[in-house]
Structures are given as C-alpha cells and as structure tokens.
Amino acid sequence: MRIGELATATGTTARALRHYEQAGLISSERAANGYRVYDETAVVRVRNIRYLLAAGLTLEDVQVFLPCLDGDVAAAPPSGKGLRVALDRLAVLNERIAAQTEARDRLAAALRERTGGRVRPVA
C-alpha cells in the first residue's frame, strides 16, 4: 500500500510515517515511480508505535520494542529492557508534572495576591 493508504488505515499522517521510517521503526520499498510502498504488516506496526507514543514514550524509547512491534504490544509481557525504559519514562513524566504543578501553584498564588484573592486555581 502507498503512504496515504497506510496513513488512512492507521489514523496518522504521511509526515508521521516518514518520520517513523527515518527513525528506523518502519520500512518501505520504492515503486518504479519512486513512491513508497508498504507491506500490509505495516498497519499493525504503526498502530503499535502510535500506542506506545500515546502512552508517553518517545520514538527513541519505542526502538527498544522493535522485536515485538509486529504483534500485540499491549498484551505482550514486557521485556526487562522494555520495562526499564517505561519506568524511566514514567519518572521523567512525573518530574515534569511536578514541575508544572509547582509553576501553576506559584502563578495562582501570585494572581491571588494581586487580585485580592479573586482568582482560584483550577485543579
């Protein structure tokens, strides 16, 4: 299938697919006219990539899961390395959330101070 067909089948964009290909997560052949042509198995692989990205992993993180991207990633037991990558990413996300929460709280406090308490933080 061509790149547009794969994009439609996986709910992504051709640009994202080219990005995944550049990262070494998917591959294509070139037709005589130069168009990228993907195997039907690319649909499962791209859906798995999108699943892992939506879970908060980065493309670099997804590299660790290459051996199982063609199967049911969500149901497969994680490898030791995959589990470490996921736990490390979770720690990074928790740190970012904590930093953003602190920034929000400082801003809300500053606004309350300057408006006489008329601004309440949205939690």
mmCIF file with all atom_site columns, C-alpha atoms in Angstrom:
data_model
loop_
_atom_site.group_PDB
_atom_site.id
_atom_site.type_symbol
_atom_site.label_atom_id
_atom_site.label_alt_id
_atom_site.label_comp_id
_atom_site.label_asym_id
_atom_site.label_entity_id
_atom_site.label_seq_id
_atom_site.pdbx_PDB_ins_code
_atom_site.Cartn_x
_atom_site.Cartn_y
_atom_site.Cartn_z
_atom_site.occupancy
_atom_site.B_iso_or_equiv
_atom_site.pdbx_formal_charge
_atom_site.auth_seq_id
_atom_site.auth_comp_id
_atom_site.auth_asym_id
_atom_site.auth_atom_id
_atom_site.pdbx_PDB_model_num
ATOM 1   C CA . MET A 1 1   ? 0.000   0.000  0.000   1.00 0.00 ? 1   MET A CA 1
ATOM 2   C CA . ARG A 1 2   ? 1.106   3.563  -0.598  1.00 0.00 ? 2   ARG A CA 1
ATOM 3   C CA . ILE A 1 3   ? 1.870   6.034  2.154   1.00 0.00 ? 3   ILE A CA 1
ATOM 4   C CA . GLY A 1 4   ? -1.516  7.758  2.007   1.00 0.00 ? 4   GLY A CA 1
ATOM 5   C CA . GLU A 1 5   ? -3.319  4.441  2.326   1.00 0.00 ? 5   GLU A CA 1
ATOM 6   C CA . LEU A 1 6   ? -1.201  3.477  5.318   1.00 0.00 ? 6   LEU A CA 1
ATOM 7   C CA . ALA A 1 7   ? -1.813  6.867  6.907   1.00 0.00 ? 7   ALA A CA 1
ATOM 8   C CA . THR A 1 8   ? -5.568  6.452  6.490   1.00 0.00 ? 8   THR A CA 1
ATOM 9   C CA . ALA A 1 9   ? -5.529  2.860  7.761   1.00 0.00 ? 9   ALA A CA 1
ATOM 10  C CA . THR A 1 10  ? -3.627  3.847  10.912  1.00 0.00 ? 10  THR A CA 1
ATOM 11  C CA . GLY A 1 11  ? -5.130  7.264  11.643  1.00 0.00 ? 11  GLY A CA 1
ATOM 12  C CA . THR A 1 12  ? -1.845  9.068  11.202  1.00 0.00 ? 12  THR A CA 1
ATOM 13  C CA . THR A 1 13  ? -0.251  11.336 8.635   1.00 0.00 ? 13  THR A CA 1
ATOM 14  C CA . ALA A 1 14  ? 2.163   10.685 5.803   1.00 0.00 ? 14  ALA A CA 1
ATOM 15  C CA . ARG A 1 15  ? 4.574   13.054 7.531   1.00 0.00 ? 15  ARG A CA 1
ATOM 16  C CA . ALA A 1 16  ? 4.489   10.956 10.726  1.00 0.00 ? 16  ALA A CA 1
ATOM 17  C CA . LEU A 1 17  ? 5.071   7.796  8.696   1.00 0.00 ? 17  LEU A CA 1
ATOM 18  C CA . ARG A 1 18  ? 8.118   9.324  7.022   1.00 0.00 ? 18  ARG A CA 1
ATOM 19  C CA . HIS A 1 19  ? 9.340   10.307 10.494  1.00 0.00 ? 19  HIS A CA 1
ATOM 20  C CA . TYR A 1 20  ? 8.869   6.732  11.773  1.00 0.00 ? 20  TYR A CA 1
ATOM 21  C CA . GLU A 1 21  ? 10.731  5.465  8.735   1.00 0.00 ? 21  GLU A CA 1
ATOM 22  C CA . GLN A 1 22  ? 13.595  7.898  9.285   1.00 0.00 ? 22  GLN A CA 1
ATOM 23  C CA . ALA A 1 23  ? 13.772  6.668  12.905  1.00 0.00 ? 23  ALA A CA 1
ATOM 24  C CA . GLY A 1 24  ? 14.094  3.077  11.635  1.00 0.00 ? 24  GLY A CA 1
ATOM 25  C CA . LEU A 1 25  ? 10.754  1.932  13.072  1.00 0.00 ? 25  LEU A CA 1
ATOM 26  C CA . ILE A 1 26  ? 9.117   1.084  9.732   1.00 0.00 ? 26  ILE A CA 1
ATOM 27  C CA . SER A 1 27  ? 10.438  0.428  6.265   1.00 0.00 ? 27  SER A CA 1
ATOM 28  C CA . SER A 1 28  ? 9.165   0.650  2.725   1.00 0.00 ? 28  SER A CA 1
ATOM 29  C CA . GLU A 1 29  ? 10.131  -0.359 -0.755  1.00 0.00 ? 29  GLU A CA 1
ATOM 30  C CA . ARG A 1 30  ? 10.201  2.086  -3.640  1.00 0.00 ? 30  ARG A CA 1
ATOM 31  C CA . ALA A 1 31  ? 7.925   1.584  -6.606  1.00 0.00 ? 31  ALA A CA 1
ATOM 32  C CA . ALA A 1 32  ? 9.215   2.297  -10.114 1.00 0.00 ? 32  ALA A CA 1
ATOM 33  C CA . ASN A 1 33  ? 7.699   5.774  -9.892  1.00 0.00 ? 33  ASN A CA 1
ATOM 34  C CA . GLY A 1 34  ? 9.558   6.453  -6.602  1.00 0.00 ? 34  GLY A CA 1
ATOM 35  C CA . TYR A 1 35  ? 6.524   6.175  -4.353  1.00 0.00 ? 35  TYR A CA 1
ATOM 36  C CA . ARG A 1 36  ? 6.917   4.446  -1.010  1.00 0.00 ? 36  ARG A CA 1
ATOM 37  C CA . VAL A 1 37  ? 5.147   1.088  -0.857  1.00 0.00 ? 37  VAL A CA 1
ATOM 38  C CA . TYR A 1 38  ? 4.443   -0.580 2.479   1.00 0.00 ? 38  TYR A CA 1
ATOM 39  C CA . ASP A 1 39  ? 3.630   -4.168 3.314   1.00 0.00 ? 39  ASP A CA 1
ATOM 40  C CA . GLU A 1 40  ? 0.243   -4.922 4.918   1.00 0.00 ? 40  GLU A CA 1
ATOM 41  C CA . THR A 1 41  ? 2.037   -5.768 8.181   1.00 0.00 ? 41  THR A CA 1
ATOM 42  C CA . ALA A 1 42  ? 2.997   -2.094 8.498   1.00 0.00 ? 42  ALA A CA 1
ATOM 43  C CA . VAL A 1 43  ? -0.542  -1.350 9.695   1.00 0.00 ? 43  VAL A CA 1
ATOM 44  C CA . VAL A 1 44  ? -0.045  -3.340 12.910  1.00 0.00 ? 44  VAL A CA 1
ATOM 45  C CA . ARG A 1 45  ? 3.436   -1.927 13.408  1.00 0.00 ? 45  ARG A CA 1
ATOM 46  C CA . VAL A 1 46  ? 2.301   1.693  13.003  1.00 0.00 ? 46  VAL A CA 1
ATOM 47  C CA . ARG A 1 47  ? -0.673  1.163  15.327  1.00 0.00 ? 47  ARG A CA 1
ATOM 48  C CA . ASN A 1 48  ? 1.707   -0.241 17.939  1.00 0.00 ? 48  ASN A CA 1
ATOM 49  C CA . ILE A 1 49  ? 4.076   2.689  17.511  1.00 0.00 ? 49  ILE A CA 1
ATOM 50  C CA . ARG A 1 50  ? 1.177   5.093  17.984  1.00 0.00 ? 50  ARG A CA 1
ATOM 51  C CA . TYR A 1 51  ? 0.005   3.146  21.054  1.00 0.00 ? 51  TYR A CA 1
ATOM 52  C CA . LEU A 1 52  ? 3.441   3.430  22.662  1.00 0.00 ? 52  LEU A CA 1
ATOM 53  C CA . LEU A 1 53  ? 3.769   7.115  21.768  1.00 0.00 ? 53  LEU A CA 1
ATOM 54  C CA . ALA A 1 54  ? 0.309   7.808  23.214  1.00 0.00 ? 54  ALA A CA 1
ATOM 55  C CA . ALA A 1 55  ? 1.443   6.072  26.420  1.00 0.00 ? 55  ALA A CA 1
ATOM 56  C CA . GLY A 1 56  ? 4.137   8.734  26.777  1.00 0.00 ? 56  GLY A CA 1
ATOM 57  C CA . LEU A 1 57  ? 7.141   7.028  25.236  1.00 0.00 ? 57  LEU A CA 1
ATOM 58  C CA . THR A 1 58  ? 9.397   8.768  22.737  1.00 0.00 ? 58  THR A CA 1
ATOM 59  C CA . LEU A 1 59  ? 10.464  7.432  19.339  1.00 0.00 ? 59  LEU A CA 1
ATOM 60  C CA . GLU A 1 60  ? 13.828  6.631  20.890  1.00 0.00 ? 60  GLU A CA 1
ATOM 61  C CA . ASP A 1 61  ? 12.064  4.671  23.636  1.00 0.00 ? 61  ASP A CA 1
ATOM 62  C CA . VAL A 1 62  ? 9.999   2.790  21.042  1.00 0.00 ? 62  VAL A CA 1
ATOM 63  C CA . GLN A 1 63  ? 13.246  1.453  19.494  1.00 0.00 ? 63  GLN A CA 1
ATOM 64  C CA . VAL A 1 64  ? 13.513  -0.949 22.446  1.00 0.00 ? 64  VAL A CA 1
ATOM 65  C CA . PHE A 1 65  ? 10.186  -2.505 21.471  1.00 0.00 ? 65  PHE A CA 1
ATOM 66  C CA . LEU A 1 66  ? 11.172  -3.208 17.834  1.00 0.00 ? 66  LEU A CA 1
ATOM 67  C CA . PRO A 1 67  ? 11.178  -7.008 18.303  1.00 0.00 ? 67  PRO A CA 1
ATOM 68  C CA . CYS A 1 68  ? 7.504   -7.007 19.297  1.00 0.00 ? 68  CYS A CA 1
ATOM 69  C CA . LEU A 1 69  ? 6.041   -4.183 17.169  1.00 0.00 ? 69  LEU A CA 1
ATOM 70  C CA . ASP A 1 70  ? 4.521   -6.640 14.722  1.00 0.00 ? 70  ASP A CA 1
ATOM 71  C CA . GLY A 1 71  ? 2.442   -8.396 17.399  1.00 0.00 ? 71  GLY A CA 1
ATOM 72  C CA . ASP A 1 72  ? 0.046   -7.333 20.144  1.00 0.00 ? 72  ASP A CA 1
ATOM 73  C CA . VAL A 1 73  ? 2.258   -4.930 22.106  1.00 0.00 ? 73  VAL A CA 1
ATOM 74  C CA . ALA A 1 74  ? -0.469  -4.110 24.628  1.00 0.00 ? 74  ALA A CA 1
ATOM 75  C CA . ALA A 1 75  ? -0.987  -7.770 25.584  1.00 0.00 ? 75  ALA A CA 1
ATOM 76  C CA . ALA A 1 76  ? 2.613   -8.989 25.422  1.00 0.00 ? 76  ALA A CA 1
ATOM 77  C CA . PRO A 1 77  ? 4.604   -9.200 28.656  1.00 0.00 ? 77  PRO A CA 1
ATOM 78  C CA . PRO A 1 78  ? 7.301   -6.503 28.664  1.00 0.00 ? 78  PRO A CA 1
ATOM 79  C CA . SER A 1 79  ? 10.942  -7.456 28.397  1.00 0.00 ? 79  SER A CA 1
ATOM 80  C CA . GLY A 1 80  ? 13.262  -6.378 31.183  1.00 0.00 ? 80  GLY A CA 1
ATOM 81  C CA . LYS A 1 81  ? 14.697  -3.673 28.966  1.00 0.00 ? 81  LYS A CA 1
ATOM 82  C CA . GLY A 1 82  ? 11.255  -2.523 27.855  1.00 0.00 ? 82  GLY A CA 1
ATOM 83  C CA . LEU A 1 83  ? 10.104  -2.333 31.441  1.00 0.00 ? 83  LEU A CA 1
ATOM 84  C CA . ARG A 1 84  ? 13.163  -0.249 32.416  1.00 0.00 ? 84  ARG A CA 1
ATOM 85  C CA . VAL A 1 85  ? 12.540  2.156  29.533  1.00 0.00 ? 85  VAL A CA 1
ATOM 86  C CA . ALA A 1 86  ? 8.880   2.528  30.518  1.00 0.00 ? 86  ALA A CA 1
ATOM 87  C CA . LEU A 1 87  ? 9.735   3.070  34.197  1.00 0.00 ? 87  LEU A CA 1
ATOM 88  C CA . ASP A 1 88  ? 12.395  5.646  33.291  1.00 0.00 ? 88  ASP A CA 1
ATOM 89  C CA . ARG A 1 89  ? 9.922   7.481  31.038  1.00 0.00 ? 89  ARG A CA 1
ATOM 90  C CA . LEU A 1 90  ? 7.321   7.411  33.830  1.00 0.00 ? 90  LEU A CA 1
ATOM 91  C CA . ALA A 1 91  ? 9.838   9.003  36.198  1.00 0.00 ? 91  ALA A CA 1
ATOM 92  C CA . VAL A 1 92  ? 10.558  11.755 33.651  1.00 0.00 ? 92  VAL A CA 1
ATOM 93  C CA . LEU A 1 93  ? 6.844   12.397 33.154  1.00 0.00 ? 93  LEU A CA 1
ATOM 94  C CA . ASN A 1 94  ? 6.278   12.539 36.920  1.00 0.00 ? 94  ASN A CA 1
ATOM 95  C CA . GLU A 1 95  ? 9.099   15.079 37.268  1.00 0.00 ? 95  GLU A CA 1
ATOM 96  C CA . ARG A 1 96  ? 7.599   17.222 34.504  1.00 0.00 ? 96  ARG A CA 1
ATOM 97  C CA . ILE A 1 97  ? 4.134   17.046 36.062  1.00 0.00 ? 97  ILE A CA 1
ATOM 98  C CA . ALA A 1 98  ? 5.531   18.053 39.460  1.00 0.00 ? 98  ALA A CA 1
ATOM 99  C CA . ALA A 1 99  ? 7.397   20.999 37.920  1.00 0.00 ? 99  ALA A CA 1
ATOM 100 C CA . GLN A 1 100 ? 4.301   22.152 36.029  1.00 0.00 ? 100 GLN A CA 1
ATOM 101 C CA . THR A 1 101 ? 2.152   21.800 39.149  1.00 0.00 ? 101 THR A CA 1
ATOM 102 C CA . GLU A 1 102 ? 4.611   23.942 41.114  1.00 0.00 ? 102 GLU A CA 1
ATOM 103 C CA . ALA A 1 103 ? 4.635   26.575 38.364  1.00 0.00 ? 103 ALA A CA 1
ATOM 104 C CA . ARG A 1 104 ? 0.831   26.613 38.259  1.00 0.00 ? 104 ARG A CA 1
ATOM 105 C CA . ASP A 1 105 ? 0.617   26.967 42.030  1.00 0.00 ? 105 ASP A CA 1
ATOM 106 C CA . ARG A 1 106 ? 3.148   29.852 42.049  1.00 0.00 ? 106 ARG A CA 1
ATOM 107 C CA . LEU A 1 107 ? 1.238   31.638 39.311  1.00 0.00 ? 107 LEU A CA 1
ATOM 108 C CA . ALA A 1 108 ? -2.103  31.124 41.048  1.00 0.00 ? 108 ALA A CA 1
ATOM 109 C CA . ALA A 1 109 ? -0.655  32.420 44.336  1.00 0.00 ? 109 ALA A CA 1
ATOM 110 C CA . ALA A 1 110 ? 0.770   35.482 42.603  1.00 0.00 ? 110 ALA A CA 1
ATOM 111 C CA . LEU A 1 111 ? -2.576  36.174 40.938  1.00 0.00 ? 111 LEU A CA 1
ATOM 112 C CA . ARG A 1 112 ? -4.480  35.768 44.206  1.00 0.00 ? 112 ARG A CA 1
ATOM 113 C CA . GLU A 1 113 ? -2.043  38.139 45.886  1.00 0.00 ? 113 GLU A CA 1
ATOM 114 C CA . ARG A 1 114 ? -2.503  40.810 43.225  1.00 0.00 ? 114 ARG A CA 1
ATOM 115 C CA . THR A 1 115 ? -6.254  40.428 42.830  1.00 0.00 ? 115 THR A CA 1
ATOM 116 C CA . GLY A 1 116 ? -7.175  40.208 46.476  1.00 0.00 ? 116 GLY A CA 1
ATOM 117 C CA . GLY A 1 117 ? -7.956  36.510 46.352  1.00 0.00 ? 117 GLY A CA 1
ATOM 118 C CA . ARG A 1 118 ? -10.450 36.716 43.491  1.00 0.00 ? 118 ARG A CA 1
ATOM 119 C CA . VAL A 1 119 ? -8.545  34.117 41.431  1.00 0.00 ? 119 VAL A CA 1
ATOM 120 C CA . ARG A 1 120 ? -8.862  30.467 42.393  1.00 0.00 ? 120 ARG A CA 1
ATOM 121 C CA . PRO A 1 121 ? -6.585  27.794 40.963  1.00 0.00 ? 121 PRO A CA 1
ATOM 122 C CA . VAL A 1 122 ? -8.205  25.304 38.641  1.00 0.00 ? 122 VAL A CA 1
ATOM 123 C CA . ALA A 1 123 ? -7.304  21.808 39.741  1.00 0.00 ? 123 ALA A CA 1
#
